[in-house]
Each structure stands twice: as structure tokens, then as C-alpha cells.
Coordinates of C-alpha atoms in Angstrom, one line a residue:
X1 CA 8.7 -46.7 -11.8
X2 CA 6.9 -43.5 -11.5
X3 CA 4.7 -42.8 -8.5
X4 CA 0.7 -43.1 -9.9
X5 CA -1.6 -40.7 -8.9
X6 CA -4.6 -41.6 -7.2
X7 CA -7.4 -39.1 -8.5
X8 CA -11.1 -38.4 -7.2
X9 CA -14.1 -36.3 -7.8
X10 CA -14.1 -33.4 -5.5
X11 CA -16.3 -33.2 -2.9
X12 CA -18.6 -30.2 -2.2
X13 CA -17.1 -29.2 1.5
X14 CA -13.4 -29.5 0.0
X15 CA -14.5 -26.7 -2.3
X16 CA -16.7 -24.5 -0.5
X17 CA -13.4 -22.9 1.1
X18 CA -11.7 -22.2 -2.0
X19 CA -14.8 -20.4 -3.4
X20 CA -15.0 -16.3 -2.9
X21 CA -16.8 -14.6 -4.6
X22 CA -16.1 -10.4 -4.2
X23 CA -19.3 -8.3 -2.9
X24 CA -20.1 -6.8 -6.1
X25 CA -19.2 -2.8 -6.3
X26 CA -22.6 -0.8 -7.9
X27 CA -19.9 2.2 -8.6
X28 CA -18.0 2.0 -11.5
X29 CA -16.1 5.1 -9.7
X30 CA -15.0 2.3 -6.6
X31 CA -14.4 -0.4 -9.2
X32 CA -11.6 1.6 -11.1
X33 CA -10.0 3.4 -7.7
X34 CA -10.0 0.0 -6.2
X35 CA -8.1 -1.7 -9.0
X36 CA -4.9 1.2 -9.2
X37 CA -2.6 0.0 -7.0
X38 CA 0.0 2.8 -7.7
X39 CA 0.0 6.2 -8.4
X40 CA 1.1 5.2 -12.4
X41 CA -2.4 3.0 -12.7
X42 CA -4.4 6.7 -11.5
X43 CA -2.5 8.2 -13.8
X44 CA -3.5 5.7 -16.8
X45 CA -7.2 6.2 -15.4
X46 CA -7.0 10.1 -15.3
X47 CA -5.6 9.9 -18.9
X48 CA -8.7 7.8 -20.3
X49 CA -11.1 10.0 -18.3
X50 CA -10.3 13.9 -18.8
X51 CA -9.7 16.1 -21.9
X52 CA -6.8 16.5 -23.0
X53 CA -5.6 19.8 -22.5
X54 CA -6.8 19.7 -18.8
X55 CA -4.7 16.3 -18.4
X56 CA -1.3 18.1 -20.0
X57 CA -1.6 20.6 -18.1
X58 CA -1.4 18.3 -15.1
X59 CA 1.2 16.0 -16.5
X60 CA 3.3 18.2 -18.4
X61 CA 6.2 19.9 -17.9
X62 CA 8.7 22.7 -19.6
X63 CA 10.4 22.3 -23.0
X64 CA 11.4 19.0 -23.5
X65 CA 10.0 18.0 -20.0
X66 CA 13.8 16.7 -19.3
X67 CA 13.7 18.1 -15.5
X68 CA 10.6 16.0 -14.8
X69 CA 12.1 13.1 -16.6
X70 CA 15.4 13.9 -14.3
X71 CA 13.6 14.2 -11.0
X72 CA 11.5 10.5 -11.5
X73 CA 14.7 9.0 -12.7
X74 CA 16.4 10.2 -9.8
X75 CA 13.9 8.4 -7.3
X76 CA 14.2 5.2 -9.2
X77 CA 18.0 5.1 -9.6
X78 CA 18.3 4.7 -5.5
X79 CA 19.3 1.8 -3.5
X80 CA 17.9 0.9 -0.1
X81 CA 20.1 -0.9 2.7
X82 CA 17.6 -2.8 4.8
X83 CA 18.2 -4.0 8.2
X84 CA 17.0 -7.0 8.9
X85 CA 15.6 -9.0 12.5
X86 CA 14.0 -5.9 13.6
X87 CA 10.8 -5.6 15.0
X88 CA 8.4 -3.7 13.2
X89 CA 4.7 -4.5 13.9
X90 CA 3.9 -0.9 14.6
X91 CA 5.1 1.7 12.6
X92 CA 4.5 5.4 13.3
X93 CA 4.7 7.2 10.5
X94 CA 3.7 10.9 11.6
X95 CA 6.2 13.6 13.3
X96 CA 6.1 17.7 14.0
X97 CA 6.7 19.4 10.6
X98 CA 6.9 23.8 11.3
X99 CA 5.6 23.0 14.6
X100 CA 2.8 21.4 14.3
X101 CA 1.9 17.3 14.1
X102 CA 1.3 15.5 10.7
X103 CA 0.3 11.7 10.8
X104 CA 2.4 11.3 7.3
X105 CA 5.5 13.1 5.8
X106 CA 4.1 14.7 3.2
X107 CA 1.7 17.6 2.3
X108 CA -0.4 18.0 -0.6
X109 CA 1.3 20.7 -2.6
X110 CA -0.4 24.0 -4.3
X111 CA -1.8 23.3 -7.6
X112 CA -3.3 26.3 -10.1
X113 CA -6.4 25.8 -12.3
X114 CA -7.4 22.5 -9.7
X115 CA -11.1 22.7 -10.8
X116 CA -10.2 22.3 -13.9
X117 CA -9.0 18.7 -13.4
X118 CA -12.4 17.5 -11.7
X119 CA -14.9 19.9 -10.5
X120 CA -14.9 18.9 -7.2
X121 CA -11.4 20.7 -7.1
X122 CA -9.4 22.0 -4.3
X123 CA -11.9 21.1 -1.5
X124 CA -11.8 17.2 -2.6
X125 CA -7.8 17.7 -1.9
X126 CA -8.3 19.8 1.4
X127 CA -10.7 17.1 3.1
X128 CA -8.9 14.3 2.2
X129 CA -5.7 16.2 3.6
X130 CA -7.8 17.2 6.7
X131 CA -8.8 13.3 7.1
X132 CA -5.5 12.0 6.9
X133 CA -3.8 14.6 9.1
X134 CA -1.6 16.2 6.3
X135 CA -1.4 19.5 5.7
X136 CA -3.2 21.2 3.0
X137 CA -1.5 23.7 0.3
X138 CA -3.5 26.1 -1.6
X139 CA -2.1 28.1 -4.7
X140 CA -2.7 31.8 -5.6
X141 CA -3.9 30.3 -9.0
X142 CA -6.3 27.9 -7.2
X143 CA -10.1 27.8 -8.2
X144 CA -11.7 27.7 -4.4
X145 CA -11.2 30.5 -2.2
X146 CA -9.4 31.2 0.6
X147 CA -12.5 31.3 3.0
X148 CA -14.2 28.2 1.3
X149 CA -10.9 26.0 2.0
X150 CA -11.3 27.2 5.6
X151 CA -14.4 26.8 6.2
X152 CA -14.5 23.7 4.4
X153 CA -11.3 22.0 7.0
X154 CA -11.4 24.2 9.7
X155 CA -9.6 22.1 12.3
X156 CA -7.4 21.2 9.2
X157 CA -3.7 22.5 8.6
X158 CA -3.9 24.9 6.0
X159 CA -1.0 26.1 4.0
X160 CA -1.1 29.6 1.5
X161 CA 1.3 29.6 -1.4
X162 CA 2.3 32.6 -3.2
X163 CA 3.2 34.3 -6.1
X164 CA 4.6 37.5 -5.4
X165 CA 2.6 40.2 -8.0
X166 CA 3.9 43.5 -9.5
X167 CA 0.9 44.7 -7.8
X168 CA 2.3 44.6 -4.0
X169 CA -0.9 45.5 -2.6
X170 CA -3.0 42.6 -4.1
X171 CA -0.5 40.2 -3.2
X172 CA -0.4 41.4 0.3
X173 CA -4.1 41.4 0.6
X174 CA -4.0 37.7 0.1
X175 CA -1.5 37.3 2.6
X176 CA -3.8 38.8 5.0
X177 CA -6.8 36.8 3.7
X178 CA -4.8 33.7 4.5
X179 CA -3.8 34.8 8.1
X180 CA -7.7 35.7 9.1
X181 CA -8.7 32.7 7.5
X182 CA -6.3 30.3 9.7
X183 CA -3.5 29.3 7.2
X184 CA -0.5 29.0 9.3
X185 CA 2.3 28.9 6.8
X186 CA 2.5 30.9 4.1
X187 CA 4.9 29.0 0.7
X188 CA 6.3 31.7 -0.7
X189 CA 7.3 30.8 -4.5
X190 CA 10.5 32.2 -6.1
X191 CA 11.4 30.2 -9.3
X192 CA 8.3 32.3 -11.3
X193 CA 10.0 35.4 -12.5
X194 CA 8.3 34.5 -16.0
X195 CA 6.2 31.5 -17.2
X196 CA 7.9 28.3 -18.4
X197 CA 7.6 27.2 -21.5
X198 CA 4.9 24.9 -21.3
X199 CA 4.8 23.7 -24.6
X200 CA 1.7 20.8 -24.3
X201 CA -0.7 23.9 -23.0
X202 CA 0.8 26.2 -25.9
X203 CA 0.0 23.2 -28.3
X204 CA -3.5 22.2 -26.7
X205 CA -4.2 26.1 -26.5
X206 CA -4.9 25.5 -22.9
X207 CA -7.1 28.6 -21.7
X208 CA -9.1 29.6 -18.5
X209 CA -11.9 29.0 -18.8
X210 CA -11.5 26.6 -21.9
X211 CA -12.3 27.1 -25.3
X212 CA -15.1 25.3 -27.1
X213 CA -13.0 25.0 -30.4
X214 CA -13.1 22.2 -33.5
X215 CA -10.5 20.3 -31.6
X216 CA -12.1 20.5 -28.4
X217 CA -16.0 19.9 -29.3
X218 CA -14.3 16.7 -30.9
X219 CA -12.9 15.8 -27.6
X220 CA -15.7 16.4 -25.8
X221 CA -17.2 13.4 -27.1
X222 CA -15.1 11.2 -25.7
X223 CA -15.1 12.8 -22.2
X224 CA -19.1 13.6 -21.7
X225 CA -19.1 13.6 -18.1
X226 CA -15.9 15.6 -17.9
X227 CA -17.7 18.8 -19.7
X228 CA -21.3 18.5 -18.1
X229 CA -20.0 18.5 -14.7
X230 CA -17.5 21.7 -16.0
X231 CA -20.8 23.6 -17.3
X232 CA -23.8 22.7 -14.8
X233 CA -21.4 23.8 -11.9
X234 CA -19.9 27.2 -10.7
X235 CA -18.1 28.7 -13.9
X236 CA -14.5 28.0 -13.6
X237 CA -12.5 31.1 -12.5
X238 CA -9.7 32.1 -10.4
X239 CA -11.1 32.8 -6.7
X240 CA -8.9 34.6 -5.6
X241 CA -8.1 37.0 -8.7
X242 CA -9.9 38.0 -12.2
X243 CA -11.3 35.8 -14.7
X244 CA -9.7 35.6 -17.7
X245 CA -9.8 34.9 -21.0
X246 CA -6.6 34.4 -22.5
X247 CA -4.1 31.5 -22.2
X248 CA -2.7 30.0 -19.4
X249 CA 0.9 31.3 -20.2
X250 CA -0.2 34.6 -21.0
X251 CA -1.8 34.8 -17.7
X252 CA 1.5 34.2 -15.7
X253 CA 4.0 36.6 -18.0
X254 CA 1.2 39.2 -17.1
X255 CA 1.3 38.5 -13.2
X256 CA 4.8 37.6 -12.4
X257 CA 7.1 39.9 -11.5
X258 CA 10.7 39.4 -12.8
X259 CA 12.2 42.2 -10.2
X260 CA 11.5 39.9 -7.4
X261 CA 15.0 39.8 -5.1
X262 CA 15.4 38.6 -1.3
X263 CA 14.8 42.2 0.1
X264 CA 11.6 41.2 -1.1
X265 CA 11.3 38.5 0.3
X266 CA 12.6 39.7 4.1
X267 CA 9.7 42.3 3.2
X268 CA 7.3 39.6 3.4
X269 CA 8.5 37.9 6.3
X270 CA 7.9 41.2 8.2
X271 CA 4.1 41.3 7.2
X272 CA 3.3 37.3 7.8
X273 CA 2.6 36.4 11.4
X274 CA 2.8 32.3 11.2
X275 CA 5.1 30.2 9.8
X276 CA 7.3 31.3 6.5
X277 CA 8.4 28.6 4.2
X278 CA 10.5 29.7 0.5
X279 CA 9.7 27.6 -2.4
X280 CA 11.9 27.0 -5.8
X281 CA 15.0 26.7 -4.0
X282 CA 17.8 24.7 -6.5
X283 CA 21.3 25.6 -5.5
X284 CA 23.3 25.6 -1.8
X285 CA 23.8 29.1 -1.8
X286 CA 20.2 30.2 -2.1
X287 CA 19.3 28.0 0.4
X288 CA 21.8 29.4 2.5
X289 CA 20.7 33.0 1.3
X290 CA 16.9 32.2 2.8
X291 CA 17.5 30.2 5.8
X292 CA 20.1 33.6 6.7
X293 CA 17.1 35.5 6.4
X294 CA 15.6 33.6 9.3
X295 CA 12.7 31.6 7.4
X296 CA 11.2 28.6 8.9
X297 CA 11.8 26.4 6.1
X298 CA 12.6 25.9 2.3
X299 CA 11.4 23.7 -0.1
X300 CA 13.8 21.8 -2.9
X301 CA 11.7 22.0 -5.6
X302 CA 12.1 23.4 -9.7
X303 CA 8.7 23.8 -9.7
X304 CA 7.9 20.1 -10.9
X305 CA 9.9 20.8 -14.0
X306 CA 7.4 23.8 -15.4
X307 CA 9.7 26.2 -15.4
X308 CA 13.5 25.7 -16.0
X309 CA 13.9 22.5 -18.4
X310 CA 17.3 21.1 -16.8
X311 CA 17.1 22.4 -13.9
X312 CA 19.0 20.5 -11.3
X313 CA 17.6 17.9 -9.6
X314 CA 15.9 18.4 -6.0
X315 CA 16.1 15.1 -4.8
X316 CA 20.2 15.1 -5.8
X317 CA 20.6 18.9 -4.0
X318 CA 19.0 17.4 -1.0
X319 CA 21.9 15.4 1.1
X320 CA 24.3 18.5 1.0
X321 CA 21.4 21.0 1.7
X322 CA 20.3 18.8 4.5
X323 CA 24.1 18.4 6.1
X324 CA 24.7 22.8 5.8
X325 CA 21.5 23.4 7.1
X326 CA 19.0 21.0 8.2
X327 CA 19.7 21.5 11.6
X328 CA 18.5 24.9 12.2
X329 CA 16.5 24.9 8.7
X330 CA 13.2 22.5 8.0
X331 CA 14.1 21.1 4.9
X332 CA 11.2 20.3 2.6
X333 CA 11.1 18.8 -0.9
X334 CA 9.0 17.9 -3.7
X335 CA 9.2 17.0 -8.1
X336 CA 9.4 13.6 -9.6
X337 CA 7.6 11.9 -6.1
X338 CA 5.5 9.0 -7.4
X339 CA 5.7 6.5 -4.8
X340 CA 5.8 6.2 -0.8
X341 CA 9.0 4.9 -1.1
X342 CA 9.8 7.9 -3.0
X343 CA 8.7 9.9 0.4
X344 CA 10.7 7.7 2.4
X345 CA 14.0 8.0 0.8
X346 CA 13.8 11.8 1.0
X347 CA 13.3 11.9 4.8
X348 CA 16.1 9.6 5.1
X349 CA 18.2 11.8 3.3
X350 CA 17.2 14.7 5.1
X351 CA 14.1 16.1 4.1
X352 CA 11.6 16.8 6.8
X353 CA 8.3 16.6 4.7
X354 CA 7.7 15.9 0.8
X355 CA 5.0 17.8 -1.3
X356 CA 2.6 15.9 -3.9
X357 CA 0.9 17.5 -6.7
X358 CA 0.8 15.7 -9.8
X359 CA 0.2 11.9 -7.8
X360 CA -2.7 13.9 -6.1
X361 CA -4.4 15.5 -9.1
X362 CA -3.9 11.9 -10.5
X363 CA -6.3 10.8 -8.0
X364 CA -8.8 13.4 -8.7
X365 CA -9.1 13.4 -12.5
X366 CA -9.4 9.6 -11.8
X367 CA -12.2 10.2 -9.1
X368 CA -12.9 13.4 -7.8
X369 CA -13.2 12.9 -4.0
X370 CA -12.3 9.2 -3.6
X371 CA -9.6 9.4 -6.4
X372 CA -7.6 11.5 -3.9
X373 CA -8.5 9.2 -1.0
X374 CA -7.0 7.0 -2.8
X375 CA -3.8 8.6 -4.0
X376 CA -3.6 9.2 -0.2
X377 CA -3.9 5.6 0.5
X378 CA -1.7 4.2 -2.0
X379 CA 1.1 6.5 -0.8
X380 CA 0.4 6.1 2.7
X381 CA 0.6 1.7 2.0
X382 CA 3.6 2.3 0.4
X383 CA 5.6 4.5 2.5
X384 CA 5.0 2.1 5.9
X385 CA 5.4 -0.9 3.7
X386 CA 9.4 0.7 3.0
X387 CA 10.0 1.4 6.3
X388 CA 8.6 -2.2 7.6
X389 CA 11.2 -3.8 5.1
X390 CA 13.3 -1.3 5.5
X391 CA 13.4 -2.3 9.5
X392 CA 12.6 0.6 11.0
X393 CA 9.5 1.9 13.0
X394 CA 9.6 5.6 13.1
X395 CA 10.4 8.8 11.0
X396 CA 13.5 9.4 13.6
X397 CA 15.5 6.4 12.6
X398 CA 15.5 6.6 8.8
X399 CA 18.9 8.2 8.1
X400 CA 21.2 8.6 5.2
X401 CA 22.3 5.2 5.7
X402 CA 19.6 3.2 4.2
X403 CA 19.6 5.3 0.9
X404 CA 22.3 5.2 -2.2
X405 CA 21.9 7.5 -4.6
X406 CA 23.3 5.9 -7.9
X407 CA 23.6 8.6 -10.4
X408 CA 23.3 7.9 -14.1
X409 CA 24.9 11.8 -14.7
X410 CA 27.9 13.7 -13.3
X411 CA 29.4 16.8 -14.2
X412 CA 31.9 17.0 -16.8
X413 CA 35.0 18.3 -14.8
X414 CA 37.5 20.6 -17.0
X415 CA 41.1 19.0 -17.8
X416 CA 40.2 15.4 -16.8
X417 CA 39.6 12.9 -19.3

């Protein structure tokens, strides 16, 4: 016989504990930040909130966008080893990265055109950095100045990337800006001898400033707040170049200079005083070719798949790199990084710090100054939540061993079948 259940009316006091009722959030900003949970649910929030050309020029990459594709399948296709019984109720998550201290292994990486995305721009990204003890990267093409990035973290790590012009002079008096303004390491990018192919911004006829067209008066209307925050505040221009008028890709082919070579690049490490980092590094033997030139560190990166489409993988290079050279080289990586976990399995294969720039601009098309906060958050939650399950408590003891890479391509080898 089946056991019969014996059913009452609920009392008041059995129910009072099950009831909990959120504080209600007045910001409809807060609301949407506080429901993503990853950088993917930013992303979807970024999408609904800013014009399209300004959000593929964020999320886009070159050709076919197969490197990008590459790079975040790479992260996914890994398997972690855990170990198990270990204690790990703290967890430090912070070590020396070009000699100085970060509290996380990662740095918010330059990003051109950034005030384009949300208004608010670089200094949203370099306050958010400066809060959570990362350093802060900011690009040649960026839309605040060298001296209002300063000013606006000045106890803040500062970073200067650059693009190397055909006009030495102007580059170099950007360098020096950098120097007297605090920046102590200078990203020196080398993958730019011409524009990629960016074929989203050719088809969205992404310009600086942008373009009131048909196409983007109609859009306009479905992103109001987007374009009267972009025309009640400071006209959108490069601060440290010339405005200009044309398109994005027509900028670059005009700037970048294809005779670029690693004379050049020693030639620069004579006039910096700080730290010297190279940037764009895909293969062993250019790594090899910088850290012989005596730079502080490289960075694994194709450029977040904007330039070369196929380009190999930096996530793939990185155990190899890390085995020739990461002993007397810093080791630094960035393209296809989405998740924390994503950050820890490239320090545990070697890297010594990870850049972010599409999972930060994310954040800001999805909320300006919070948004990043909470990029920064999500990232951070992530990456000590690994390590916890992955047993370990510090940086120092994540090593190759808790990371497969499973590969879903190989090279074709000649005369085996």
C-alpha cells in the first residue's frame, strides 16, 4: 500500500523564510550589467544597444573572420586536470608582470576608435583598470589623450602601444609624450605593415567621425541614446593625431609603414627609457628574433584576427614559445580570450599576463563605466573560480600540467597518408 500523505495549510512563519524579495534596482543600466553573467551575455547587450557599424568594428575581424573563430575555438577545445583535496580558501591571484605588481593576470589591451563604442571611452577602461590593479593599454588610434589617461590614473600602471609611422618624428614624439606622462611600457605593434581586410567596416562604411547617411539616420532610431551622447559630447577624433574624414581602412594604409624591419625596432628600444614589450608576434623564430634583441617581453597575438585571416593561432604557439624562451623572456598573450578560465589556461601554459579588448569594449558598449566594471568582475569570478576547482591557490603553481590542448586541426605532413 502506498504511503498517504498527510497535507496542511501553511502557516505564516513557515513561509516568511522562503520569501525574498530583491531591493529593487532604479537603473535600468545596473539591472542589465547585473543579469550578464559572462562576457557572451555583454556582448548580446552591447549588440542590442550600439549602432551597428560601431559594434562590427568591435566584433569583427579580417576576411572571413576564420582567425578569430580559430583563436575562441582554440580556448574551448582545452581540457583541465584538476587536483583534488587541496586547500583553497584563499586564492591569490596577482604576481609581478615587467616588474611591477598586478592583482590579476591580465591587462586591458589598446583599442583604436574607443569613444566610439561609448562616449565615456578610454578613461571608463583606464579607471576601472586603475581600481582593479591591472594595467592599462592605450592605442596610438585611441580617442583620449596621452595626458588625460594620466592625469585621469595617475598612480595607475599605464601602458603606450604603438604603431610605428612613415613619419619617424611623429611617432617618436608620442613615445616621448608617453615617457613624461608616466607610461612605463611602451607595446610596440608589428603585424600592421598594411590594414586588414576588415570587410564588416568596408560594408558598414565605418568612418571617423561617422557618417549621417540613409542607412545610418535609419539606425539611429533604434539606438537614440547611442547618437546624443556621440553629438552633445567632445566631437569624436583621434587625440593624439588628425581628424579625419575618410574610412577607417583608408586611415591605416595611409599611416602604416610597410618598410618596418627589426633594425627598426632596436632603433626604438634605444630611444624608450621603461619597459619594451613587441606586439604581433606569430611564429618561434620571430619571437626568438625580438627577445635576441633584448626586449622585455612579447606578446602572442595576430592582432585579434584584424589583420591576417588564418593566421596561426596564439594560444597553440604558446607552449613552445614559453619552453625556448620564457625563462629569460615575459611571455604575454592575447586573441580569442572570453572567459577567466580562458586567462588561466594561458598562464598555465606559460604565458605571464593575457590582454583583453573585445570582452572589455563588451562591457562598455553594454555600460559605459560599470559595463567595464563589470567585464572586470566577471573575468576576475571566473578566473579564481578555475583555479579553486582547479586546486590551486596562486599564479606560481598553475603549470602545463593542468592544461590539454585537444586540437581539432594539424598540419598536413607531405608523403604520409
Amino acid at each position: 500500500m502506498p504511503t498517504r500523505l498527510h497535507r496542511r495549510v501553511p502557516k505564516v512563519r513557515d513561509l516568511a523564510p522562503l520569501i525574498r524579495f530583491r531591493r529593487p534596482r532604479l537603473s535600468s543600466t545596473r539591472r542589465r550589467l547585473d543579469a550578464a553573467l559572462t562576457i557572451g551575455d555583454l556582448r548580446r547587450i552591447a549588440m542590442r544597444r550600439t549602432p551597428k557599424a560601431a559594434f562590427d568594428y568591435t566584433d569583427g575581424a579580417a576576411e572571413d573572420e576564420i582567425s578569430l573563430d580559430r583563436a575562441r575555438q582554440a580556448f574551448r577545445d582545452i581540457e583541465f586536470h584538476p587536483g583534488v583535496l587541496r586547500n583553497v580558501t584563499n586564492v591569490r591571484t596577482g604576481w609581478e608582470v615587467l616588474g611591477q605588481p598586478i592583482a590579476l593576470p591580465f591587462a586591458i589591451a589598446p583599442t583604436g576608435f574607443t569613444r566610439l563604442m561609448h562616449t565615456e571611452g578610454e578613461i571608463a577602461g583606464a579607471r576601472v583598470a586603475a581600481a582593479a590593479g591591472i594595467p592599462f593599454s592605450l592605442s596610438t588610434l585611441g580617442t583620449a589623450s596621452i595626458e588625460d589617461v594620466a592625469s585621469a590614473i595617475p598612480q595607475g600602471r599605464k601602458w603606450f602601444q604603438l604603431y610605428m609611422w612613415r613619419d619617424r618624428d611623429r611617432s617618436m614624439a608620442l613615445v616621448q609624450r608617453a615617457a613624461d606622462a608616466g607610461f612605463d611600457t611602451l607595446l610596440v605593434t608589428v603585424d600592421v605593415p598594411v590594414a586588414g581586410a576588415r570587410l564588416r567596416d568596408t560594408r558598414n562604411g565605418m568612418s571617423i567621425p561617422p557618417a549621417l547617411t540613409l542607412r545610418t539616420v535609419l539606425d539611429a532610431s533604434r539606438h537614440p541614446r547611442w547618437w546624443f551622447d556621440l553629438l552633445t559630447t567632445e566631437p569624436l577624433a583621434f587625440a593624439s593625431l588628425d581628424r579625419w574624414s575618410g574610412t577607417v581602412g583608408e586611415y591605416l594604409d595611409t599611416m602604416f609603414d610597410p618598410s618596418v624591419t627589426f633594425a627598426d625596432l632596436a632603433w626604438i628600444k634605444t630611444q624608450w627609457p621603461c619597459k619594451l614589450v613587441v606586439k604581433g608576434i606569430q611564429t618561434l623564430d620571430d619571437a626568438r628574433a625580438a627577445a635576441d634583441l633584448g626586449v622585455d617581453g612579447i606578446v602572442l597575438s595576430n592582432h585579434g584576427g584584424r589583420q591576417l585571416d588564418r593566421a596561426p593561432v596564439p594560444f597553440h604557439l604558446l607552449p613552445v614559445v614559453a619552453r625556448e624562451l620564457g625563462a629569460d623572456t615575459e611571455i604575454l598573450l592575447d586573441t580569442g580570450i572570453m572567459s577567466g578560465a580562458d586567462i588561466v589556461a594561458a598562464i598555465a601554459l606559460g604565458a605571464r599576463c593575457t590582454l583583453v579588448g573585445r570582452a572589455y569594449l563588451y562591457g562598455l558598449m553594454a555600460g559605459g563605466e560599470a559595463g567595464v566594471g563589470r567585464a572586470i568582475e566577471i573575468l576576475s569570478g571566473q578566473l579564481t573560480r578555475t583555479m579553486r576547482l582547479l586546486g590551486v591557490t596562486c599564479l606560481e603553481e598553475l603549470s602545463p600540467k593542468h592544461v590539454t590542448q585537444l586540437r581539432r586541426l594539424g598540419p598536413v605532413v607531405p608523403g604520409l597518408s
